[in-house]
Amino acid sequence: QAFDTNNGVKVYDLCVGKSLPQWLTGKQKASLRKDAEFRRRIELVQDFYFNASSGRVRMTADATHIVATGVYPPQVKVYDTRQLSIKFERHLDAEVVDFAALADDYTKLVFLGVNRTLDFHAAYGMHYRLRVPRFGRALAYDPFGCELFVAASGNEVFRVDLEQGRFSAPYETVHERGVNAIGFSEPLQLLACGGESDGLSMWDVRAQKQVGLLDIDAEITALQLEHSTGLTMAVGTAQGEVSLYDIRSSRPLLTKQHPNQLPIKSIQLQHSGRLVVSADAKSIRIWNRDNGSSFTNIEPSADVNDVFLVDTGGSGPLTSSGLLMVAGETDRIMSFYVPRLGPAPKWISYLDNLTEELEETHRKSDEVYENYKFVQQADLER
């Protein structure tokens, strides 16, 4: 565990240290207990890695399981936060573009593959496979209407009625070159569709018609709607811009430019807070949604594919923690802890104690030289 300070905010990298090779024998693993570097190493969850890279990482709504996808071969791994260990892993026929949880736990999952398939999984394994007419790009789920939305390479947003088990008539959007990102607002029952061209369209799923069109002169690569009210929307573009909108207005409240000018991969709005977490392939930016001021920046050691801001868990309103899980082009699923962003999740509450001990140790090492003055050779010769 190492930490870096950016803008006065400490960021703890929980993935510092060597990963264990899979071919180690039991005796070799036992001998590592005497290795000081190995003993200082923190493993957030047991076997929190893939052979090559990870593509997506999320937590279930009940905060008891982590679901991650990666390669190679294409597979999904589910981790139990109560045991801090892997629960099961399953191999898939194709790489996962996106996935969604259809229940509050891991028992109902759907995976969108690069081979135009929707794989529905239950607790016992693969349940059903459905073929999508076009190559899919993103998923969104309406739990009230029991309807799954699939953004694809054409102008249609496909609708799968999970109660009747069939396709419904798709939404014909204005995005002729394809829909890259979609987001569903549960409080307002609105579906936002961000296109490769022609801006962003908003659909009322109750009336099944378009109710708004936002003119954005850039390709939209990511979007996020606020969970509590649904009135705030964050939109990320291929030029590295993140704009915040009130869905009742066509003018952005605020626009934040990522210095790298790379496509935005992921956007997270902090629950019960005023911060935004936006990520491109090279950096993760945390900033204030009121004035755009930078809170802190994180530059992972590998390219970023997905970022998830973990909730604290427990009963009551949703509250974001200070833990970030990052899927990227490395074998380990990266994780960062920012104490000033929020407390540690309940299932890994010991993180707060570890960071306090680390700060104490660092402070003591500074105090060793408090009463000393460092001189150069020229000072000694005077």
XYZ file of C-alpha atoms in Angstrom:
382
model
C 0.000 0.000 0.000
C 1.491 3.318 -1.109
C 0.007 6.765 -1.150
C 0.406 9.843 -3.258
C -0.681 13.396 -2.484
C -2.332 15.466 -5.200
C -3.845 18.865 -4.463
C -3.415 18.140 -0.751
C -5.552 14.958 -0.979
C -3.981 11.592 -0.164
C -4.728 8.720 -2.534
C -3.830 5.191 -1.387
C -3.023 2.651 -4.086
C -4.179 -0.732 -2.781
C -2.526 -2.676 -5.614
C 1.107 -1.877 -4.837
C 3.180 -5.036 -4.584
C 3.809 -8.155 -6.591
C 0.940 -10.431 -7.583
C 1.194 -14.145 -6.779
C 1.996 -16.408 -9.743
C -0.687 -19.067 -10.274
C 1.888 -21.862 -10.590
C 3.253 -21.535 -7.035
C 3.063 -24.703 -4.954
C 1.746 -24.846 -1.394
C 5.283 -24.914 0.067
C 6.347 -21.912 -1.996
C 3.297 -19.924 -0.861
C 4.011 -20.863 2.774
C 7.615 -19.659 2.447
C 6.350 -16.198 1.452
C 5.234 -15.609 5.030
C 8.848 -14.684 5.827
C 8.964 -12.200 2.934
C 8.590 -8.666 4.364
C 7.292 -7.221 1.076
C 4.661 -9.938 0.806
C 3.477 -9.444 4.400
C 3.056 -5.695 3.871
C 0.996 -6.276 0.748
C -2.786 -5.698 0.870
C -5.163 -7.853 -1.134
C -8.557 -6.152 -1.293
C -10.320 -9.384 -2.276
C -8.837 -12.820 -2.858
C -7.979 -13.570 -6.527
C -8.974 -10.061 -7.617
C -7.427 -10.382 -11.085
C -7.763 -11.809 -14.619
C -5.152 -13.475 -16.804
C -4.758 -10.511 -19.178
C -7.054 -7.549 -18.439
C -10.424 -6.572 -16.981
C -13.180 -4.793 -18.884
C -16.018 -3.984 -16.470
C -16.425 -3.979 -12.687
C -19.568 -3.237 -10.642
C -21.127 -4.006 -7.272
C -24.588 -5.440 -6.721
C -27.228 -3.125 -5.262
C -27.197 -4.956 -1.908
C -23.396 -4.351 -1.648
C -22.679 -8.034 -0.961
C -21.016 -9.021 -4.241
C -18.580 -7.608 -6.803
C -19.082 -8.614 -10.437
C -16.179 -8.226 -12.883
C -15.544 -9.288 -16.461
C -12.231 -9.750 -18.256
C -10.027 -11.800 -20.570
C -8.331 -14.101 -21.576
C -10.322 -16.334 -21.956
C -13.519 -14.245 -21.693
C -14.993 -14.817 -18.247
C -16.970 -13.317 -15.390
C -15.936 -13.502 -11.743
C -18.211 -12.854 -8.762
C -16.682 -12.006 -5.367
C -18.390 -12.213 -1.975
C -17.619 -9.097 0.108
C -18.662 -10.845 3.327
C -15.911 -13.435 2.872
C -13.535 -11.190 0.852
C -13.034 -14.054 -1.574
C -14.168 -15.276 -4.964
C -17.571 -16.940 -5.033
C -17.439 -18.393 -8.547
C -16.147 -17.767 -12.052
C -17.725 -18.663 -15.394
C -16.287 -18.793 -18.868
C -18.115 -17.019 -21.691
C -18.147 -17.515 -25.462
C -17.252 -13.901 -26.285
C -15.760 -10.795 -24.696
C -18.222 -8.690 -22.714
C -19.056 -5.203 -23.999
C -21.331 -4.358 -21.061
C -23.418 -6.094 -18.421
C -26.297 -5.291 -16.068
C -27.735 -6.763 -12.881
C -31.441 -7.569 -13.097
C -31.779 -8.085 -9.337
C -30.323 -6.605 -6.158
C -27.868 -9.501 -5.889
C -25.811 -11.630 -8.290
C -28.571 -14.159 -9.082
C -29.802 -12.411 -12.268
C -27.206 -11.001 -14.640
C -27.188 -10.221 -18.366
C -24.028 -9.910 -20.485
C -23.792 -8.177 -23.864
C -21.134 -9.891 -25.996
C -19.123 -8.707 -28.985
C -20.769 -11.504 -31.004
C -24.233 -9.813 -30.860
C -25.566 -12.009 -28.061
C -27.296 -11.372 -24.754
C -26.411 -14.061 -22.209
C -28.798 -14.297 -19.249
C -27.287 -15.923 -16.154
C -28.966 -17.166 -12.986
C -27.455 -18.414 -9.726
C -27.045 -21.918 -11.194
C -25.375 -20.757 -14.441
C -26.301 -19.880 -18.001
C -30.087 -19.555 -18.364
C -30.813 -18.283 -21.874
C -29.137 -16.712 -24.894
C -30.697 -14.120 -27.165
C -29.298 -12.732 -30.407
C -29.393 -8.983 -31.030
C -30.021 -7.725 -34.612
C -27.001 -5.360 -34.503
C -23.706 -5.168 -32.609
C -24.478 -3.870 -29.129
C -22.605 -1.067 -27.367
C -24.325 -0.504 -23.996
C -27.101 -1.755 -21.704
C -29.686 -0.151 -19.396
C -32.433 -1.776 -17.350
C -35.864 -0.529 -16.270
C -36.797 -2.524 -13.128
C -40.352 -1.135 -13.043
C -41.248 -2.107 -16.605
C -39.012 -5.211 -16.546
C -37.474 -4.018 -19.813
C -33.883 -4.201 -21.036
C -32.558 -1.526 -23.424
C -29.708 -2.315 -25.829
C -27.818 0.499 -27.576
C -26.386 -0.703 -30.872
C -24.422 0.275 -33.975
C -27.568 1.427 -35.816
C -30.075 4.137 -34.957
C -32.331 1.715 -33.035
C -32.364 1.149 -29.300
C -33.620 -2.410 -28.942
C -36.085 -3.249 -26.184
C -36.325 -6.705 -24.608
C -39.475 -7.371 -22.583
C -38.211 -9.744 -19.903
C -41.710 -10.504 -18.614
C -42.960 -11.758 -21.977
C -39.569 -12.960 -23.194
C -39.547 -11.185 -26.552
C -38.403 -8.055 -28.360
C -40.672 -5.027 -28.346
C -40.694 -2.412 -31.096
C -37.327 -0.566 -30.913
C -36.918 3.165 -30.375
C -35.992 4.787 -33.703
C -33.527 7.495 -32.673
C -31.981 10.313 -34.729
C -28.474 8.901 -34.181
C -27.919 7.343 -37.611
C -24.314 6.324 -36.930
C -25.181 4.441 -33.748
C -25.897 4.895 -30.042
C -22.756 4.704 -27.881
C -24.149 5.199 -24.375
C -27.503 5.016 -22.619
C -28.679 5.822 -19.115
C -31.990 5.243 -17.376
C -33.516 7.510 -14.718
C -35.719 5.480 -12.367
C -37.385 8.481 -10.624
C -38.396 10.145 -13.910
C -38.735 7.060 -16.128
C -36.569 8.663 -18.817
C -34.023 7.005 -21.095
C -31.069 9.099 -22.299
C -29.368 8.014 -25.544
C -25.966 9.448 -26.488
C -25.104 9.036 -30.130
C -21.973 8.818 -32.214
C -23.476 11.839 -33.945
C -26.544 14.124 -33.636
C -26.195 14.837 -29.907
C -28.309 13.260 -27.173
C -31.983 12.263 -27.236
C -34.308 11.714 -24.276
C -37.169 9.194 -24.351
C -40.167 8.778 -22.045
C -40.540 5.022 -21.567
C -44.149 5.378 -20.382
C -45.309 7.278 -23.491
C -42.693 5.454 -25.649
C -41.735 8.599 -27.540
C -38.882 11.088 -27.764
C -39.415 14.055 -25.469
C -36.179 15.999 -25.943
C -33.068 16.435 -28.074
C -29.797 17.977 -26.912
C -27.525 19.432 -29.577
C -23.958 18.367 -28.735
C -21.395 18.814 -31.498
C -19.257 15.823 -30.508
C -19.392 12.057 -30.248
C -20.832 11.001 -26.879
C -18.926 8.147 -25.230
C -20.324 8.106 -21.667
C -23.265 9.449 -19.685
C -24.662 9.188 -16.179
C -27.959 10.279 -14.620
C -28.236 11.214 -10.964
C -29.661 8.344 -8.921
C -31.776 10.216 -6.374
C -33.692 12.802 -8.451
C -32.642 12.111 -12.024
C -32.490 15.841 -12.745
C -28.699 16.094 -13.144
C -27.012 14.426 -16.094
C -23.291 14.126 -16.878
C -22.228 13.663 -20.507
C -18.718 12.702 -21.674
C -17.437 13.132 -25.232
C -14.688 11.689 -27.426
C -12.729 14.967 -27.074
C -12.364 14.526 -23.308
C -15.079 16.985 -22.235
C -17.518 16.292 -19.404
C -20.611 18.517 -19.261
C -23.202 18.670 -16.501
C -26.811 19.379 -17.464
C -30.063 19.999 -15.709
C -32.347 17.897 -17.932
C -34.868 20.770 -17.945
C -32.378 23.005 -19.784
C -30.399 22.674 -23.019
C -27.478 24.731 -21.665
C -24.739 22.983 -19.697
C -24.351 23.975 -16.063
C -20.618 23.315 -16.227
C -18.048 21.854 -18.622
C -14.812 20.185 -17.506
C -12.006 19.457 -19.967
C -9.659 16.516 -19.402
C -6.083 17.607 -20.305
C -5.378 14.372 -22.195
C -8.279 15.050 -24.612
C -8.994 11.311 -24.789
C -12.513 9.800 -24.975
C -14.288 9.677 -21.626
C -14.615 6.062 -20.484
C -16.712 6.402 -17.329
C -18.570 9.002 -15.242
C -19.776 8.569 -11.652
C -21.809 11.099 -9.650
C -21.132 10.972 -5.928
C -24.151 9.998 -3.818
C -24.930 12.487 -1.040
C -22.039 14.656 -2.198
C -21.058 17.272 -4.771
C -18.192 15.511 -6.520
C -17.901 13.949 -9.988
C -15.542 11.089 -10.891
C -14.712 11.064 -14.611
C -12.114 8.887 -16.311
C -10.354 8.630 -19.636
C -7.843 5.917 -20.563
C -4.918 7.624 -18.793
C -6.352 9.407 -15.744
C -9.191 9.627 -13.244
C -10.340 13.149 -12.370
C -12.360 13.946 -9.243
C -13.840 17.446 -9.267
C -16.553 19.627 -7.773
C -19.794 19.784 -9.717
C -20.630 23.302 -8.449
C -17.580 25.201 -9.698
C -15.447 22.641 -11.582
C -12.532 22.949 -9.148
C -10.225 19.942 -8.993
C -10.471 17.765 -5.883
C -7.732 15.310 -6.845
C -6.387 13.333 -9.817
C -5.334 9.697 -10.084
C -3.043 8.364 -12.815
C -3.160 4.534 -12.764
C -0.234 2.460 -13.963
C -2.326 0.935 -16.797
C -4.984 2.171 -19.221
C -8.447 2.494 -17.695
C -11.494 0.647 -19.064
C -14.070 1.246 -16.320
C -14.360 2.956 -12.925
C -16.826 2.203 -10.131
C -17.269 4.349 -7.027
C -18.279 1.958 -4.234
C -21.109 2.806 -1.826
C -20.609 2.468 1.922
C -23.389 -0.135 2.185
C -25.875 -0.638 4.996
C -29.408 0.654 5.450
C -30.479 4.224 4.820
C -29.855 6.527 1.838
C -27.058 5.759 -0.604
C -23.717 7.217 0.469
C -20.536 7.009 -1.591
C -17.390 5.677 0.049
C -13.798 6.643 -0.717
C -13.023 3.362 -2.520
C -12.624 3.270 -6.310
C -12.437 -0.018 -8.234
C -10.831 0.347 -11.656
C -10.869 -2.190 -14.497
C -7.984 -1.739 -16.918
C -5.340 -3.165 -19.219
C -3.525 -5.063 -16.490
C -4.077 -8.429 -14.859
C -5.109 -7.041 -11.441
C -8.290 -5.074 -10.908
C -6.914 -1.786 -9.603
C -8.296 -0.171 -6.459
C -7.690 3.214 -4.846
C -8.789 4.603 -1.496
C -9.311 8.350 -0.957
C -10.238 8.969 2.722
C -11.348 12.560 2.070
C -13.738 11.348 -0.622
C -15.651 9.217 1.881
C -15.278 6.523 4.561
C -14.313 2.940 3.797
C -17.168 0.571 2.850
C -18.575 -1.455 5.759
C -17.263 -4.714 4.321
C -13.665 -3.440 4.378
C -13.850 -0.961 7.250
C -10.297 -1.844 8.419
C -8.974 0.387 5.610
C -9.520 3.444 7.824
C -7.294 1.965 10.556
C -4.584 1.027 8.059
C -4.403 4.517 6.578
C -4.219 6.077 10.054
C -1.321 3.773 10.992
C 0.470 4.556 7.738
C 0.133 8.306 8.332
C 1.459 7.881 11.874
C 4.486 5.939 10.639
C 5.155 8.533 7.955
C 4.883 11.354 10.522
C 7.327 9.617 12.887
C 9.881 9.136 10.116
C 9.721 12.870 9.409
C 10.219 13.716 13.086
C 13.519 11.766 13.219
C 15.310 14.586 11.400
C 13.323 17.433 12.937
C 16.260 18.797 15.041
C 18.932 18.163 12.413
C 20.327 20.498 9.804
C 21.566 19.077 6.514
C 24.791 20.630 5.241
C 26.861 20.339 2.085
C 30.606 19.658 1.750
C 31.287 23.366 1.212
C 29.662 24.181 4.554
C 32.014 21.762 6.349
C 35.135 23.312 4.820
C 34.322 26.840 6.068
